[in-house]
Short mmCIF file of C-alpha atoms in Angstrom, two decimals:
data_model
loop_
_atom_site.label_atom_id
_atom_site.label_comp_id
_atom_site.label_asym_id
_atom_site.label_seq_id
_atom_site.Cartn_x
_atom_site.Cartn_y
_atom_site.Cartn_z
CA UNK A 8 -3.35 7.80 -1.80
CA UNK A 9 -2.73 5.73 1.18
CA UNK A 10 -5.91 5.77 3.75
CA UNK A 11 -2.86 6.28 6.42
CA UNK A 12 1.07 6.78 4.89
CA UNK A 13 4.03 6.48 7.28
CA UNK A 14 8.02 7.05 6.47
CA UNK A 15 8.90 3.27 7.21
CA UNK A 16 12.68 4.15 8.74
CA UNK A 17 14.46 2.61 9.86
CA UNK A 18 14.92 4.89 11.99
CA UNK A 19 18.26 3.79 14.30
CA UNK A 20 19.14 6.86 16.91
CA UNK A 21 21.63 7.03 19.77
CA UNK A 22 19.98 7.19 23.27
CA UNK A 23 19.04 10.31 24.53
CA UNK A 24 18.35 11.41 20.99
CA UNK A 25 15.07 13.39 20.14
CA UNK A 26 12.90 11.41 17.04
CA UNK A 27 10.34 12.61 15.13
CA UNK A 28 8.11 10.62 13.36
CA UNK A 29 4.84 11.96 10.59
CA UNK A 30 2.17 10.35 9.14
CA UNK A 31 -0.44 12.04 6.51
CA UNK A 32 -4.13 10.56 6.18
CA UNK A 33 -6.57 10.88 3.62
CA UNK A 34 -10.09 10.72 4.86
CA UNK A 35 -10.72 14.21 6.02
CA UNK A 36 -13.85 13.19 8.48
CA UNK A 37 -11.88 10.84 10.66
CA UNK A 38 -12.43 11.33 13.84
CA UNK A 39 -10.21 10.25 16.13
CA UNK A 40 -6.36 9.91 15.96
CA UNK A 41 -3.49 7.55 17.85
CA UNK A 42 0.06 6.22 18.15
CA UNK A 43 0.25 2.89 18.80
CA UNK A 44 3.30 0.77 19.22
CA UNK A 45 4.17 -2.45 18.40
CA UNK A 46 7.37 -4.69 19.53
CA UNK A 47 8.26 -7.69 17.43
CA UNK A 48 5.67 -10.24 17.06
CA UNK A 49 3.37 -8.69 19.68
CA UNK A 50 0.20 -6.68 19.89
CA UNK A 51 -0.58 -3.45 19.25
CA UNK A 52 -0.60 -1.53 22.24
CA UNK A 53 -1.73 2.48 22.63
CA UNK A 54 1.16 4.75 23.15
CA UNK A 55 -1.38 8.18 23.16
CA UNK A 56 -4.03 9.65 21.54
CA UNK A 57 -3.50 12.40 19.66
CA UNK A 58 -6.02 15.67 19.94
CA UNK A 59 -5.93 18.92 18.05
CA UNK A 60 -4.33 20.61 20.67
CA UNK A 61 -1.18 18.84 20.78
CA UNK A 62 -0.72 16.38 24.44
CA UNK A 63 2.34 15.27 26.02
CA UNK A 64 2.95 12.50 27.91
CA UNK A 65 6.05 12.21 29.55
CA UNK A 66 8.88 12.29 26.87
CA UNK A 67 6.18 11.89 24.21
CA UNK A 68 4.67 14.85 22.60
CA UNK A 69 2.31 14.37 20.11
CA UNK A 70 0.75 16.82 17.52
CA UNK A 71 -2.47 17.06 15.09
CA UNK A 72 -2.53 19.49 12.28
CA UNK A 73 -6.16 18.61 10.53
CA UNK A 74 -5.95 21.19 8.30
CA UNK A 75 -2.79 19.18 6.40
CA UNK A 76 -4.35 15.91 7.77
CA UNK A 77 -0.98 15.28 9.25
CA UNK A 78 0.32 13.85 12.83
CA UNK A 79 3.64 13.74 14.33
CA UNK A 80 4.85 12.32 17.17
CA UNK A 81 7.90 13.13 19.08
CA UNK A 82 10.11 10.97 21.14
CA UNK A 83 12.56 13.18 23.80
CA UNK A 84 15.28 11.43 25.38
CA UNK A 85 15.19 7.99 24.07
CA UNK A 86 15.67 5.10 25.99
CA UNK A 87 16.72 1.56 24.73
CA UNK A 88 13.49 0.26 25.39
CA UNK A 89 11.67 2.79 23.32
CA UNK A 90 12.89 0.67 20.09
CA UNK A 91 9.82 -0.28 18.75
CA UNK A 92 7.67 0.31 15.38
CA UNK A 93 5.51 3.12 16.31
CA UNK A 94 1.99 2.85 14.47
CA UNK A 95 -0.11 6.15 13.34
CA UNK A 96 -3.82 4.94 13.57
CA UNK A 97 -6.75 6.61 12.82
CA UNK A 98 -10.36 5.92 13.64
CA UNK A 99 -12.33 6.87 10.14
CA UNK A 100 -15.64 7.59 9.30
CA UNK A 101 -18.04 5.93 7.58
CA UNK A 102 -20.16 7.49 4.88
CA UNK A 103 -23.11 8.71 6.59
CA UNK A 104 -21.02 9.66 9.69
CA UNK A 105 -21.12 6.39 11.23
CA UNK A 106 -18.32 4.93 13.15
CA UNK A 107 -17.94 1.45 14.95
CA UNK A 108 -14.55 2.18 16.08
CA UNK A 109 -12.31 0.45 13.30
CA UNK A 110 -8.96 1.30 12.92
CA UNK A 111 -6.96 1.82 10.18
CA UNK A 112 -3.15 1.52 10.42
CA UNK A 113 -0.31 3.36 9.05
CA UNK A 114 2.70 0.81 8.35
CA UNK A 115 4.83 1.40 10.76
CA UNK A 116 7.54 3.13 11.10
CA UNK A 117 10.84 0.99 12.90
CA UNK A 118 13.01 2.37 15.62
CA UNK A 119 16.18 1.19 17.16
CA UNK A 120 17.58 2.90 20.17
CA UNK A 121 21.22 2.05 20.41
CA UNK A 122 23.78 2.83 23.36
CA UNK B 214 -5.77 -5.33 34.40
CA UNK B 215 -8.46 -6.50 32.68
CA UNK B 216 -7.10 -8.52 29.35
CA UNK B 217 -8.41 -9.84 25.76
CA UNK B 218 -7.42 -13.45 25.94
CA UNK B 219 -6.58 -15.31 23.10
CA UNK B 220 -6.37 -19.06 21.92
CA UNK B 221 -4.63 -20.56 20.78
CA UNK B 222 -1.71 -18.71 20.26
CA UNK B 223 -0.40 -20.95 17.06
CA UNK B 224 -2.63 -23.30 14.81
CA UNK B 225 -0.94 -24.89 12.25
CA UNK B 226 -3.20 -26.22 9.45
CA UNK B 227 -3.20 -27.52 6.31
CA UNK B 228 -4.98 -25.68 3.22
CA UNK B 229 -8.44 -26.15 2.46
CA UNK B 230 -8.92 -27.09 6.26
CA UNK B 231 -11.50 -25.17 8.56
CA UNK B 232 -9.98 -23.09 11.73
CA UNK B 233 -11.77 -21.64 14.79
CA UNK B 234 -9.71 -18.99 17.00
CA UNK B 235 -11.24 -18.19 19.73
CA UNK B 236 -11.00 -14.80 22.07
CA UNK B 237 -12.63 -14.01 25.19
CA UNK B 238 -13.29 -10.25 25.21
CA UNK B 239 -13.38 -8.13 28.31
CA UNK B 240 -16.43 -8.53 29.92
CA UNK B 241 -17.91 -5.12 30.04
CA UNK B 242 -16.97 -4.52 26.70
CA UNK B 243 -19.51 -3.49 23.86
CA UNK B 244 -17.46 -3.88 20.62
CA UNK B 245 -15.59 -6.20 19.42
CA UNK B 246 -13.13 -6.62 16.56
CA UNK B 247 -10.48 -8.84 14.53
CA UNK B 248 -7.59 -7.76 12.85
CA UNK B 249 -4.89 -9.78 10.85
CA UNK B 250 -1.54 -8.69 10.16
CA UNK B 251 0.70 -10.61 7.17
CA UNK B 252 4.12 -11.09 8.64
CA UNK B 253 6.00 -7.68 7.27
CA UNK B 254 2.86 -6.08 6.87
CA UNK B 255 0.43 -3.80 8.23
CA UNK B 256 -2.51 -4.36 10.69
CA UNK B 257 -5.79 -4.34 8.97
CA UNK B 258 -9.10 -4.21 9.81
CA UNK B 259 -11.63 -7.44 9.17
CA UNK B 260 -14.56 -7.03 10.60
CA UNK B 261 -16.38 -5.36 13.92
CA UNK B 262 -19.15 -6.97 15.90
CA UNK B 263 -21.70 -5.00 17.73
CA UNK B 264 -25.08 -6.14 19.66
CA UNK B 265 -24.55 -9.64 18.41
CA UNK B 266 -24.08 -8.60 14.54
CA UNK B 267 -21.36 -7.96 12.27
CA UNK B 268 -21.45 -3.99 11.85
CA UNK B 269 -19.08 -3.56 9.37
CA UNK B 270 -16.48 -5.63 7.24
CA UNK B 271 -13.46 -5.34 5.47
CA UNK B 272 -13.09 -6.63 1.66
CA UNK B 273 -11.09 -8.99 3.02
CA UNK B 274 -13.87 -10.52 5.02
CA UNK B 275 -15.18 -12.48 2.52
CA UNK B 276 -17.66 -15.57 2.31
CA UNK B 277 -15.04 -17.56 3.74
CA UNK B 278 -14.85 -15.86 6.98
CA UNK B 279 -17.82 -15.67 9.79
CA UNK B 280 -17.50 -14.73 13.25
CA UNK B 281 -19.61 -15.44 16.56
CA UNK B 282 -20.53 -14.98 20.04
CA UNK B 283 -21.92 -18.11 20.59
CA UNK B 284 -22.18 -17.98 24.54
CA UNK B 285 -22.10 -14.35 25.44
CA UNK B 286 -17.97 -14.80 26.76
CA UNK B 287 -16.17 -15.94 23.69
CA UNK B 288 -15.80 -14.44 20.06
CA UNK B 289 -15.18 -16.44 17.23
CA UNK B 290 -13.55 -16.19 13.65
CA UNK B 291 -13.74 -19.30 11.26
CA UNK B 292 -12.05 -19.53 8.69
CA UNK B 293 -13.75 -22.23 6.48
CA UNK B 294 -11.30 -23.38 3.82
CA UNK B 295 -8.06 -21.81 4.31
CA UNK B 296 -5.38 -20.91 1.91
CA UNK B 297 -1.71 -19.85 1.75
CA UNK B 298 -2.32 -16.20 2.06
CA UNK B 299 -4.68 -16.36 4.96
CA UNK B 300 -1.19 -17.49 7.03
CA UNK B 301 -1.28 -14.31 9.23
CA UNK B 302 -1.60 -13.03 13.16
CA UNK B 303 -4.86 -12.24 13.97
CA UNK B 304 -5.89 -10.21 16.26
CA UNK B 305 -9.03 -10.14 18.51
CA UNK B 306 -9.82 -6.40 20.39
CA UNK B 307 -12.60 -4.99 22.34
CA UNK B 308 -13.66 -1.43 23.45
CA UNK B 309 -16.02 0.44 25.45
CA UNK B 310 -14.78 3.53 23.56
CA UNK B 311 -12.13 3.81 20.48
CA UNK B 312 -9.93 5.35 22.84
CA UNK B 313 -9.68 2.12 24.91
CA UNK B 314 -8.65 -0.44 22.79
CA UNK B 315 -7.30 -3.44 24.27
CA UNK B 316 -5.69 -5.87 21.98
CA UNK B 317 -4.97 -9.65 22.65
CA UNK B 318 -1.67 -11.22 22.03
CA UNK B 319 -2.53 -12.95 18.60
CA UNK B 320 -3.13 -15.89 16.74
CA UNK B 321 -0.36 -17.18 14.36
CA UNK B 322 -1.97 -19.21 11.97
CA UNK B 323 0.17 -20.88 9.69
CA UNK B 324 -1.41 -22.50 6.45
CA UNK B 325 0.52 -25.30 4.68
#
């Protein structure tokens, strides 16, 4: 299984469509939980972090279920410039607890925004 | 806004040839990381650098890669004898915490 598995898309949506996007991961001890997003030959850059009891930024709203070991994010009212490729990223844990903050990426998963 | 700066931002280079890319980190920050991404690919994780050691690496990291802080501002990855497949963007971050990332805008190294 995938350390962190994303539904690639594409994903192309009219704006002021609503977009969902999930992601699974396997190691049950990570710790910490993000969507990213990416634009075409550019950095990474943090959309939100993600905590168990759901958070909402704006039009974003995103959700943790660690039970299923699943995130979602959700995308209200899309906007031309949301079209992107939205990472999941999680922060694992080492075996003996440890973490020094690396990252592990999902694949991506591409959005288009069209008028 | 404090930013991760990156340089340069495309080395071409033959195989077999040695490459430095450099990144100056964020001053105050603590940790500090590279990541590579293969063009179509995803981002992945080389190798984190904490109190002026490596604290953990990826298998990708292998005997061919090394990294540095050879002056307390800048952060180094070599690669030593590059090949095809190590034609990538690279990445350089740093963090106070894992919830404040800051990436810089790549390295595209191109191996021929």
């Amino acid at each position: 299984r995938k350390e962190v598995e994303q539904d690639p898309g594409p994903f192309n949506v009219p704006e002021g469509a609503t977009v969902a996007f999930n992601c699974t991961y396997s190691n049950s001890a990570s710790q910490s939980f993000f969507w990213y997003r990416q634009d075409c030959r550019k950095e990474p850059k943090l959309l939100m972090s993600v905590y168990s009891s759901g958070n909402e930024d704006g039009r974003f709203t995103a959700q943790l279920n660690r039970a299923s070991q699943y995130i979602s994010l959700l995308i209200r009212d899309s906007k031309l410039s949301d079209s992107a490729t939205y990472l999941c990223v999680v922060n694992p844990v080492r075996a003996g607890g440890t973490s020094y903050g690396k990252l592990t990426f999902g694949q991506g998963t591409i959005l288009t925004v069209h008028p | 806004e404090p930013e991760v700066t990156q340089t340069p931002s495309h080395q071409v280079t033959q195989m077999g040839q040695e490459v430095i890319l450099r990144c100056v980190p964020i001053s105050n920050h603590l940790y500090f990381y590279w990541y590579r991404q293969i063009l179509g690919q995803k981002v992945e994780f080389l190798v984190s650098f904490y109190n002026n050691e490596i604290s953990e690496k990826s298998e990708i990291f292998d005997d061919q890669f090394s990294v540095e802080r050879p002056d307390g501002s800048n952060f180094t990855l070599k690669i030593r004898s590059t090949k095809l497949e190590d034609s990538a963007m690279y990445f350089c971050a740093s963090i106070e915490t894992v919830h404040g990332y800051t990436f810089g805008s790549g390295t595209r190294l191109t191996v021929v």
